Coordinates of C-alpha atoms in Angstrom, one line a residue:
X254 CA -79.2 123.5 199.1
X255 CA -82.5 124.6 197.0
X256 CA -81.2 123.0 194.2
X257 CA -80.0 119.4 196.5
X258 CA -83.6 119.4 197.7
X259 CA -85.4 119.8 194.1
X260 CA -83.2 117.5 193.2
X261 CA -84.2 114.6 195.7
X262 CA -87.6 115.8 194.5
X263 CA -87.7 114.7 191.4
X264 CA -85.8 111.2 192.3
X265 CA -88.5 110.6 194.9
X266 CA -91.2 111.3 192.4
X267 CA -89.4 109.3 189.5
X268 CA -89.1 106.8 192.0
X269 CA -92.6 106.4 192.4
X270 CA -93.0 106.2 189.1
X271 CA -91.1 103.6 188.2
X272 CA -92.3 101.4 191.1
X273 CA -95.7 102.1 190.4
X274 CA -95.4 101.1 186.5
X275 CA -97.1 98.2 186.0
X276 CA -95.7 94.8 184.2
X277 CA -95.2 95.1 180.7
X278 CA -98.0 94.6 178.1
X279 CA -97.0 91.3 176.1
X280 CA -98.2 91.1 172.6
X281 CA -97.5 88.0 170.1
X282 CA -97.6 87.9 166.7
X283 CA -97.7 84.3 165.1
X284 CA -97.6 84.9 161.2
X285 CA -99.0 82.6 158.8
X286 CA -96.7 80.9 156.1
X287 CA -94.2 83.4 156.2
X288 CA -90.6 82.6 155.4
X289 CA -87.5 84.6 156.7
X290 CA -87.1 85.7 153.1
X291 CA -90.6 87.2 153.3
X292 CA -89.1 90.3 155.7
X293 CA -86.8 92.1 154.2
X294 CA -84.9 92.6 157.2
X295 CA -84.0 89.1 156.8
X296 CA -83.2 89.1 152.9
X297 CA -80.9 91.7 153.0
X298 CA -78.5 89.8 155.4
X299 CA -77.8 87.8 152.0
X300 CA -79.0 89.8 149.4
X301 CA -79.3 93.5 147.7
X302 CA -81.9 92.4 145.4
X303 CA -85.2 93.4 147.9
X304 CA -88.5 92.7 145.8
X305 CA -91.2 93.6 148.9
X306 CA -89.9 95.8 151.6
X307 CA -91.2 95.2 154.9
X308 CA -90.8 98.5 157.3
X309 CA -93.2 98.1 159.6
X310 CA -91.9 94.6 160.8
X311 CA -88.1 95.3 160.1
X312 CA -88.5 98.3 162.6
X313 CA -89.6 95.9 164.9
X314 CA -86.5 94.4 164.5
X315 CA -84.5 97.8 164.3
X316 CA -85.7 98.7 167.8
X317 CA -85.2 95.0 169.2
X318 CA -83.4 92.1 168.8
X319 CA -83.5 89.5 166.0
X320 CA -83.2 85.7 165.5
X321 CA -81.1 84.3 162.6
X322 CA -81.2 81.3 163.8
X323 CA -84.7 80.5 164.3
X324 CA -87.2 77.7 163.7
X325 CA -91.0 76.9 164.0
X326 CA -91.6 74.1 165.9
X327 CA -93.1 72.1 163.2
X328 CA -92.9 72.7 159.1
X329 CA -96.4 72.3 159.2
X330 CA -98.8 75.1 160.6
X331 CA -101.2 73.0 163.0
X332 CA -99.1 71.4 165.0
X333 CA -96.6 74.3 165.0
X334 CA -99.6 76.1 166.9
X335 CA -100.0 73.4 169.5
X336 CA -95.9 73.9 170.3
X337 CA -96.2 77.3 170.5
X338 CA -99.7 77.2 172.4
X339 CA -98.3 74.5 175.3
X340 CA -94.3 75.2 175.1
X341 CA -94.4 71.3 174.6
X342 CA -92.5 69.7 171.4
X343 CA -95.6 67.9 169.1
X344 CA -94.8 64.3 170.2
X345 CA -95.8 65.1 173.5
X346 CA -99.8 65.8 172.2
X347 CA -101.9 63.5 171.3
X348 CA -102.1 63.9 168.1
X349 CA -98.6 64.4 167.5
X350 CA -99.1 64.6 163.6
X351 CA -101.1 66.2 160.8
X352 CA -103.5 69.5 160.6
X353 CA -106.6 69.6 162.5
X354 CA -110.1 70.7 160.9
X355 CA -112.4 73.2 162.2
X356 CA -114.5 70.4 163.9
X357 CA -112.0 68.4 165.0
X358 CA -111.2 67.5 168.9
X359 CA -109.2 69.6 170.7
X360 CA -106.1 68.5 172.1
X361 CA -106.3 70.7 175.4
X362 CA -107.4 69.2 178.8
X363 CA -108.2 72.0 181.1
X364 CA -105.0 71.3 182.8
X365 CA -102.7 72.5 179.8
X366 CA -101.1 75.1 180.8
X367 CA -101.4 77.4 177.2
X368 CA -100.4 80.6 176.8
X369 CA -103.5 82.1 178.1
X370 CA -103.6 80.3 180.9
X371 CA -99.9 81.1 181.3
X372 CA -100.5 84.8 181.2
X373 CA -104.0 84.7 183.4
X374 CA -102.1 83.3 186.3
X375 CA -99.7 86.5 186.0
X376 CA -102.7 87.9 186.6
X377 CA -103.1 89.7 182.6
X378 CA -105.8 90.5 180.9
X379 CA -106.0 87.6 177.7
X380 CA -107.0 87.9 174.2
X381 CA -106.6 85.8 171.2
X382 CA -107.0 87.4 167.8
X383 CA -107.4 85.6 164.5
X384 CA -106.6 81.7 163.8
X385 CA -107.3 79.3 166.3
X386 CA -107.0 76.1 163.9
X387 CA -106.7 73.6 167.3
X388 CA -109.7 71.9 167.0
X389 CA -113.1 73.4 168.2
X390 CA -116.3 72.0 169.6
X391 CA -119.6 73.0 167.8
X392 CA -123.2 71.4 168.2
X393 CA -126.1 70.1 166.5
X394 CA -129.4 71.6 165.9
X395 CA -130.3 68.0 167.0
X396 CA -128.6 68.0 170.2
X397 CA -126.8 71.5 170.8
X398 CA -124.4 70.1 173.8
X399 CA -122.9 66.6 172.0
X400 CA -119.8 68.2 169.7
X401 CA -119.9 67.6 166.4
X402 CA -117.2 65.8 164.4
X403 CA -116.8 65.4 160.5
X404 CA -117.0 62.2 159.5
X405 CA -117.7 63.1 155.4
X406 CA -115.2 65.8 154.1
X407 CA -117.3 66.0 151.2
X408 CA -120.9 65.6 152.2
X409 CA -122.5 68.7 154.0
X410 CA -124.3 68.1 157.1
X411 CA -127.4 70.5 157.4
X412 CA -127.5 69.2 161.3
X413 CA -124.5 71.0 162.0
X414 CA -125.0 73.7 163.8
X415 CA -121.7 76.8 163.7
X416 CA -123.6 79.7 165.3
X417 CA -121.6 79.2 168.6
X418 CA -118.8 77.6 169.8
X419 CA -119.3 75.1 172.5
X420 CA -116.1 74.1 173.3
X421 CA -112.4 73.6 172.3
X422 CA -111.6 77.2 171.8
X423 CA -109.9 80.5 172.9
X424 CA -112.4 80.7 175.5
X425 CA -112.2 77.5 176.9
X426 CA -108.2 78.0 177.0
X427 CA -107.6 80.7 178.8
X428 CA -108.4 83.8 177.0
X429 CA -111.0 86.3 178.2
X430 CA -111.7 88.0 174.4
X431 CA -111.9 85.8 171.7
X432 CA -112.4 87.0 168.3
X433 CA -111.2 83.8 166.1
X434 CA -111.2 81.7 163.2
X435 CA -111.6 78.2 163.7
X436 CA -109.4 77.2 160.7
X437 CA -108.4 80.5 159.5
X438 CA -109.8 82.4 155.8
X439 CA -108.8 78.6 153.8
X440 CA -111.5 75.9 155.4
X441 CA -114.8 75.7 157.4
X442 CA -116.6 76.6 158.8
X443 CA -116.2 79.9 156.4
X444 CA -117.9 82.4 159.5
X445 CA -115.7 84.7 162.3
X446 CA -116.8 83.8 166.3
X447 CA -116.7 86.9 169.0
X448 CA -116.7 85.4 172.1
X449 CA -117.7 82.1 171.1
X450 CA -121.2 83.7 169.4
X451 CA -121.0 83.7 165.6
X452 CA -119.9 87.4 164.1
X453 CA -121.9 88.2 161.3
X454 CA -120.3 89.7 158.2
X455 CA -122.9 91.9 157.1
X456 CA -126.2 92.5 158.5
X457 CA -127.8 90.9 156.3
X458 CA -125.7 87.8 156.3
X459 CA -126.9 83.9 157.0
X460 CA -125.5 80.5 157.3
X461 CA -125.2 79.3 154.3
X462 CA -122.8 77.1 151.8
X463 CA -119.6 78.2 150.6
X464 CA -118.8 76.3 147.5
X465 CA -116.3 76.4 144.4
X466 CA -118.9 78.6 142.8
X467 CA -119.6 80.9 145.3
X468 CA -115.9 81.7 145.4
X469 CA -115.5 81.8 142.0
X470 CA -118.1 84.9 141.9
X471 CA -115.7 86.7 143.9
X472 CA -113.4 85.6 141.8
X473 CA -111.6 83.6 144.4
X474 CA -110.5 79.3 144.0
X475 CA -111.8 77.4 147.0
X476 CA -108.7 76.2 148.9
X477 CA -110.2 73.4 150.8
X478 CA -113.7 72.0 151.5
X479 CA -116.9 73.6 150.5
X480 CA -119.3 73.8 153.8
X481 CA -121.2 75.8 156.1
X482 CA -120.0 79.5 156.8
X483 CA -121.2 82.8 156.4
X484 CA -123.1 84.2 153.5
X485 CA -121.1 87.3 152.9
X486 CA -118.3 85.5 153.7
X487 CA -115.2 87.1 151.7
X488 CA -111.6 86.3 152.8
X489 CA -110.6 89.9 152.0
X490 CA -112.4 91.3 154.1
X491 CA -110.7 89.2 157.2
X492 CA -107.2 90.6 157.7
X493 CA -108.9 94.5 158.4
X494 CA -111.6 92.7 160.7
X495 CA -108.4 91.4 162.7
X496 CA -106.1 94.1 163.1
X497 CA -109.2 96.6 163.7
X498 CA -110.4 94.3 166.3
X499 CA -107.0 94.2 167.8
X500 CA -106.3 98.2 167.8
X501 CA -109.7 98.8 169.4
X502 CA -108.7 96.0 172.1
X503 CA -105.4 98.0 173.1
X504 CA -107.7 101.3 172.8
X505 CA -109.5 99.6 175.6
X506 CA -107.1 98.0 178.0
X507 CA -103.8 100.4 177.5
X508 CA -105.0 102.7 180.0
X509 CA -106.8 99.9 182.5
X510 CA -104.4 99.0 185.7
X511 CA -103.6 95.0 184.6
X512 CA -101.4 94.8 181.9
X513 CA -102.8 92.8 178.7
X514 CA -101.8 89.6 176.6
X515 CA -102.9 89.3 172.6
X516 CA -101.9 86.2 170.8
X517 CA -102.8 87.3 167.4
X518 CA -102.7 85.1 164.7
X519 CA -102.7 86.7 161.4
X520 CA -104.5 85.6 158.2
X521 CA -101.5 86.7 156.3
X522 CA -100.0 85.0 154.4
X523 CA -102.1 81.7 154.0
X524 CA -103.9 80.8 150.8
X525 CA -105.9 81.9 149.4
X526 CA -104.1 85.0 148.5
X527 CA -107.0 87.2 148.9
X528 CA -105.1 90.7 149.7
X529 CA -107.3 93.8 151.5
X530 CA -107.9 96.5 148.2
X531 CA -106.5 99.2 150.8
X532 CA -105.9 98.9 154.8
X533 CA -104.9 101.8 157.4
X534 CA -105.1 104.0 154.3
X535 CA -102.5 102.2 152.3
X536 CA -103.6 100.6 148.7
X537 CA -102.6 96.8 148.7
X538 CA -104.3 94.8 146.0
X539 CA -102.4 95.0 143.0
X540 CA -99.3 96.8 144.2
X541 CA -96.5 93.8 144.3
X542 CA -96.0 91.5 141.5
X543 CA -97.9 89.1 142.7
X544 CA -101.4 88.7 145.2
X545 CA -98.7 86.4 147.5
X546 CA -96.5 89.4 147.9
X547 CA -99.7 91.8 148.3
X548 CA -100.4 89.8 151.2
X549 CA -97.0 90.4 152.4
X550 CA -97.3 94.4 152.9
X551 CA -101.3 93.6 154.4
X552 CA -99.3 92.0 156.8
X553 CA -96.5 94.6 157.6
X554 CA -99.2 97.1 157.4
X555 CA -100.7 95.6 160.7
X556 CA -97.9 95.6 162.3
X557 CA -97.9 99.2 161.8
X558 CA -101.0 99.7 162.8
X559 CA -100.5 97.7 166.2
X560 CA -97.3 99.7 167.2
X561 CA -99.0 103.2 165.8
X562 CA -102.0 102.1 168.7
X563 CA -99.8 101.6 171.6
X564 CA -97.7 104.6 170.6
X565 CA -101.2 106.7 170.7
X566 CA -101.9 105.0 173.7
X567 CA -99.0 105.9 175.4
X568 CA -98.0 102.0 176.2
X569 CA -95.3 101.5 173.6
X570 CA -92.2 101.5 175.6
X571 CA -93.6 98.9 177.8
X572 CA -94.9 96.6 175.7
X573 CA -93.0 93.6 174.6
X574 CA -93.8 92.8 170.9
X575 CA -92.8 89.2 169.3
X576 CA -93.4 88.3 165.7
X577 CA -92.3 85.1 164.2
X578 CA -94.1 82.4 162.4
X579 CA -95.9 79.3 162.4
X580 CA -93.7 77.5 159.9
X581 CA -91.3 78.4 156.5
X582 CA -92.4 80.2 153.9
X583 CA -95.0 79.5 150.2
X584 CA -93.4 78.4 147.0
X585 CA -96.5 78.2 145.1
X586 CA -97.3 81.3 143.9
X587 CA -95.9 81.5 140.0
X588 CA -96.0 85.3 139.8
X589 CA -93.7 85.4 143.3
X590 CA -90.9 83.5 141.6
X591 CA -91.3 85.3 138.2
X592 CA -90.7 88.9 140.1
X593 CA -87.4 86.8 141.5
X594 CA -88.9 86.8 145.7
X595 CA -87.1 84.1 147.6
X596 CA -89.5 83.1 150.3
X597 CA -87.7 80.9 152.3
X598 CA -84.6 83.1 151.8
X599 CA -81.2 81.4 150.9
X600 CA -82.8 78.0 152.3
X601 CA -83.6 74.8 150.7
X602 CA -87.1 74.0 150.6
X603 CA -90.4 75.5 152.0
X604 CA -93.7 74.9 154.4
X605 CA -93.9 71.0 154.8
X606 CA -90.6 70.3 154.1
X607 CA -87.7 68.7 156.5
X608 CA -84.8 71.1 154.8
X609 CA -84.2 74.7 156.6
X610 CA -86.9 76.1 154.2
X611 CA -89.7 74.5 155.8
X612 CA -88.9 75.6 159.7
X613 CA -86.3 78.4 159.5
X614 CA -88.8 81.6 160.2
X615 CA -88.2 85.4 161.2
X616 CA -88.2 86.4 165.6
X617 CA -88.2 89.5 166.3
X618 CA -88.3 90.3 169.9
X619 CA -88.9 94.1 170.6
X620 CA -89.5 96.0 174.5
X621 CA -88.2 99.4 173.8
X622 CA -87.5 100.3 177.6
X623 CA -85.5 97.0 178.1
X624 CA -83.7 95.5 175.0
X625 CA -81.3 97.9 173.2
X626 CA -82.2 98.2 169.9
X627 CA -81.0 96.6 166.8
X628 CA -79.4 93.9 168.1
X629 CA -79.0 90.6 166.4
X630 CA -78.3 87.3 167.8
X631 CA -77.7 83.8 165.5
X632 CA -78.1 81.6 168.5
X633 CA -80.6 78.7 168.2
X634 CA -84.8 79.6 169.4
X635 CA -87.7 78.1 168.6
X636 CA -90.9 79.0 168.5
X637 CA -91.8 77.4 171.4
X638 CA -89.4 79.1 173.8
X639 CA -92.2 82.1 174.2
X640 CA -94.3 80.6 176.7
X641 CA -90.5 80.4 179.4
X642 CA -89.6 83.8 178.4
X643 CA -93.4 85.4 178.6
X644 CA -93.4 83.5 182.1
X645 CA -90.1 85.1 182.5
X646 CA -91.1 88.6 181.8
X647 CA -94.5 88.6 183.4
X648 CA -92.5 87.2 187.0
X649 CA -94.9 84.0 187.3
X650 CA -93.3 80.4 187.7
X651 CA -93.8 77.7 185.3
X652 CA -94.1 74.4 187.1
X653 CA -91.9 71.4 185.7
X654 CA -94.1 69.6 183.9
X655 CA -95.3 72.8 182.1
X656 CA -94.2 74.1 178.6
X657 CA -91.5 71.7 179.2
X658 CA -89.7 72.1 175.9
X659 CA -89.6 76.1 176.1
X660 CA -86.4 78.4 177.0
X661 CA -86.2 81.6 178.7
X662 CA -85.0 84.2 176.3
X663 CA -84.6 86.7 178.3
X664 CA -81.3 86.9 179.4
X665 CA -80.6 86.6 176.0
X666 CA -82.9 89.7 175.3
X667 CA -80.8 91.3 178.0
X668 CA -77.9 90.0 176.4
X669 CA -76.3 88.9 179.5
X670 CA -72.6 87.2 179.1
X671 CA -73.0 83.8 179.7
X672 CA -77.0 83.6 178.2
X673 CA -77.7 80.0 177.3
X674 CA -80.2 78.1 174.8
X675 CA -81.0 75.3 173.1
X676 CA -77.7 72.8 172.9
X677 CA -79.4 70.9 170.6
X678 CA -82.5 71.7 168.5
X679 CA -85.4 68.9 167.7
X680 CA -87.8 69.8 164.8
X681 CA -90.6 68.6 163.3
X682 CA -91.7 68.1 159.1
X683 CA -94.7 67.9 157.7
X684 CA -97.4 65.3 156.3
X685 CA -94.0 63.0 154.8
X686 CA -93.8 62.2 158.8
X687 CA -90.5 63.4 159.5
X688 CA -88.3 64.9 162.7
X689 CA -84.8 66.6 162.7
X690 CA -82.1 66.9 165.1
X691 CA -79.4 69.2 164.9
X692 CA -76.7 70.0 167.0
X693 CA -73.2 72.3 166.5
X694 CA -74.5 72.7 162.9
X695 CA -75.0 68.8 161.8
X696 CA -78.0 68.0 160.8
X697 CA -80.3 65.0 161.0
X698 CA -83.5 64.1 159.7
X699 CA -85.5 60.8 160.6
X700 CA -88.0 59.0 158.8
X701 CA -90.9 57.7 160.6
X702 CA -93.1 54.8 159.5
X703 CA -96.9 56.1 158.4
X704 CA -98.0 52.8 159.2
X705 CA -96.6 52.5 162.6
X706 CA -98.9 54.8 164.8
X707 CA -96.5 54.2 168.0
X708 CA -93.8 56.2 166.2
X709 CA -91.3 53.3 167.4
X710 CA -90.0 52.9 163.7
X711 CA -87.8 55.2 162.4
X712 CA -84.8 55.5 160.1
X713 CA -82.2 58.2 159.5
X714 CA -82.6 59.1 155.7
X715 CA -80.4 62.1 155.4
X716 CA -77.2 63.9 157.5
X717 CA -76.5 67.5 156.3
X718 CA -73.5 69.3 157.5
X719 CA -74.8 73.0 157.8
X720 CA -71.5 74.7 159.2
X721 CA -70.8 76.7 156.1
X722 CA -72.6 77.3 153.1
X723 CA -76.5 76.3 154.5
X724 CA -78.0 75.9 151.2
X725 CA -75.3 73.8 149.4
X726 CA -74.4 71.8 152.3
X727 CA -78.2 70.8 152.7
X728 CA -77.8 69.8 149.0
X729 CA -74.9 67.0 149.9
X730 CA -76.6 64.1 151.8
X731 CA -73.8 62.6 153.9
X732 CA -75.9 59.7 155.6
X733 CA -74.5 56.8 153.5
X734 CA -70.8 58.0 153.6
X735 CA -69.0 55.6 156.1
X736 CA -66.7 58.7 157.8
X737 CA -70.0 60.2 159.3
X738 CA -71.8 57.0 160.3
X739 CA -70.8 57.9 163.9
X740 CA -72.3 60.9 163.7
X741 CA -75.7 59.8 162.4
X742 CA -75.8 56.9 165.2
X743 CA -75.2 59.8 167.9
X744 CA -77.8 61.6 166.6
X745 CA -79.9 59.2 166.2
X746 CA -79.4 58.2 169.8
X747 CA -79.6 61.9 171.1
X748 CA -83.3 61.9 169.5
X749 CA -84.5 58.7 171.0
X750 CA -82.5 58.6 174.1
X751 CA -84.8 62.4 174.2
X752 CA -87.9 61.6 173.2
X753 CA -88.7 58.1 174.7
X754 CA -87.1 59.4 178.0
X755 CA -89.7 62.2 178.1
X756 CA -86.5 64.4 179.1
X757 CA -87.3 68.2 179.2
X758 CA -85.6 70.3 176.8
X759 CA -86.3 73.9 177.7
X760 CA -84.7 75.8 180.9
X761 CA -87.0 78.0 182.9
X762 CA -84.5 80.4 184.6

């Protein structure tokens, strides 16, 4: 009877345990550049021949469940960031095409529902971490409330003023902590914003220019424009400002009684490859073949450090943790294909491109106290499904005409019987101007007319049959053989019949 009623105890306690446990913590990881060959979880579906190991993330996946069949919503790493931001495929924004700058005008009304929005009416506290790269307001010395917006590339405009951020960013969409980028380590302005207040460098830094010759004392090429930034700027330096900055955040909130949402957007592995000399303890610079793959392990190593944090903190088991990637992975780094890395895995192509190379990326979903671990799944996501399956975990309702495009994963993550997704996947390229359609493994990709700025003209220019081997059968373009023209017409059909219709393509529940 003693040992019944002890017993019952220990139920009724564990009990109120459980039902007292608040909702999970939901972190998301949106890599930059990085291909599913990049994670060597990935590459050894296909291969032996490993050249940078990736623990950290490939735990992640060991403890969770991972996509081999996933995509980015866009080849291209701005507009990518608005599908994943909204839930919404790229043709529904305004500005359905191209990368935005650092000055440019956001595409977010303050009745966008974005992921921070998403996760504050779930009642979370919201923080995004790193690249924003959506368009962000700034002022002039002139007149400090008008925005300013480039108009020379080239010519620097002393008026501008990049102290503070006036509109257009984190802040202004949803998050509570910012601690951002504007266009990430490769364009201006070249400076790091803490809620919305410019974050010096050093304590002795100052606006100043960034040029070609700056960089080239740190013995770094200029990637993009020269402009205004901070004096000490130094992209090394960024990747350990973010992941510190996002340790010290769970430090803060783990133990608080909301749960909290980070969007971070990593540095790694964008150009230029400008890898940390040592992070968490661990040398990186110089210990791959090349500063690409350096940048690589910076990356895995904070991922480490953000699951060694909540594991301090206690929160681990409750915290769900997704890493994927704004688009496929870099094949531009000559020392990378001399050590014999594949990038972009066993997949035609790369970042910008139409062929698997330039979408397919790694997801990883892992929530120790809910998904068994290493489980793997090859049906279809995109990048764009998180904002359904965060709304799913977190228990709040999407409305219909929000992330409209996005599927709940979560049954899948559950890996209930009849789990559904995508029938049919719609993609987008890069600067060629280009969207894909596949469905049950045939592949089409449609050319869009640059000149025609209604998107109304456009042409199928290639039909790949990816059912067996993916890489050779994207080598074989079908679309003028007469035995599949009834395919390409279908698909063709399926895209516009879609698109023009402004039919949903994600499922909420």
């Amino acid at each position: 009877m003693k040992k019944q009623f002890i017993q019952f105890v220990a139920f009724f306690l564990l009990s109120i345990q459980l039902s007292a446990q608040k909702a999970p913590n939901i972190i998301v990881v949106l890599a930059d550049d990085v291909g599913t060959g990049d994670i060597s979880k990935y590459r050894s579906l296909h291969t032996d021949a490993i050249k940078i190991e990736t623990p950290n993330i490939d735990k992640l996946a060991t403890e969770g469940m991972f996509f081999t069949n996933a995509h980015a919503p866009a080849a291209l790493c701005a507009t990518s960031r608005y599908a994943i931001m909204t839930g919404n495929h790229n043709y529904r924004s305004p500005l359905p095409w191209g990368v935005w700058s650092g000055y440019a005008e956001s595409v977010f009304t303050p009745e966008t529902m974005t992921l921070g929005r998403l996760m504050k009416k779930a009642d979370y506290q919201t923080a995004f971490i790193g690249k924003w790269h959506l368009g962000t307001d700034f002022g002039r010395h002139s007149n400090p409330t008008k925005p300013y917006r480039t108009r020379n590339k080239n010519k620097i405009d002393l008026d501008l003023n990049i102290e503070k951020i006036i509109g257009g960013g984190p802040m202004q969409n949803g998050f509570d902590y910012s601690f951002t980028l504007p266009s990430g380590i490769q364009n201006v302005p070249y400076a790091v914003y803490e809620n919305d207040q410019w974050f010096p460098l050093r304590k002795d830094s100052q606006i100043g220019i960034i040029n070609k010759l700056y960089m080239e004392s740190l013995g770094i090429e200029l990637d993009k424009n020269q402009g205004l930034g901070d004096s000490k700027w130094n992209p090394k330096q960024i990747g350990p400002l973010l992941v510190n900055k996002a340790v010290d955040y769970i430090s803060k909130k783990a133990k608080e009684d909301k749960p909290f949402f980070i969007y971070y957007c990593s540095q790694a592995v964008h150009t230029p490859h400008t890898p940390a000399d040592e992070l968490n303890g661990i040398k990186i610079a110089g210990t791959t073949p090349s500063k690409h793959m350096d940048m690589i392990k910076e990356l895995d190593v904070q991922m480490g450090m953000l699951v060694q944090e909540l594991k301090k903190q206690g929160v681990y088991e409750n915290t769900v943790f997704i890493f994927t990637s704004d688009n496929g992975g870099l094949h531009i780094d000559g020392d990378t294909w001399n050590a014999r890395h594949e990038p972009s895995d066993i997949y035609r192509g790369c970042k910008n491109d139409p062929y698997e190379g330039g979408s397919r990326v790694p997801f990883i979903v892992s929530w120790p106290s809910k998904i068994k671990g290493n489980a793997k799944t090859n049906k279809p996501v995109l990048g764009l499904d998180i904002s359904a399956t965060i709304a799913a975990i977190a228990g709040v309702k999407l409305e219909e005409n929000e992330a409209t495009d996005s599927y709940n994963l979560l049954p899948i993550l559950e890996q209930k019987k009849k789990a559904k997704t995508h029938p049919f996947v719609m993609l987008q390229g890069g600067s060629a101007k280009q969207t894909m359609i596949i469905e049950n493994g045939w592949k089409l990709i449609i050319q869009f007319d640059k000149k025609d700025k209604s998107d109304a003209t456009r042409t199928p220019v290639a039909l790949f049959n990816l059912n067996e081997n993916v890489w050779e059968h994207e080598e074989f373009n079908l679309i003028n053989n007469k035995r599949y023209q009834r395919k390409v017409n279908y698909l063709l059909k399926k895209y516009n019949d879609t698109r023009d219709g402004k039919k949903p393509t994600g499922y909420h529940f």
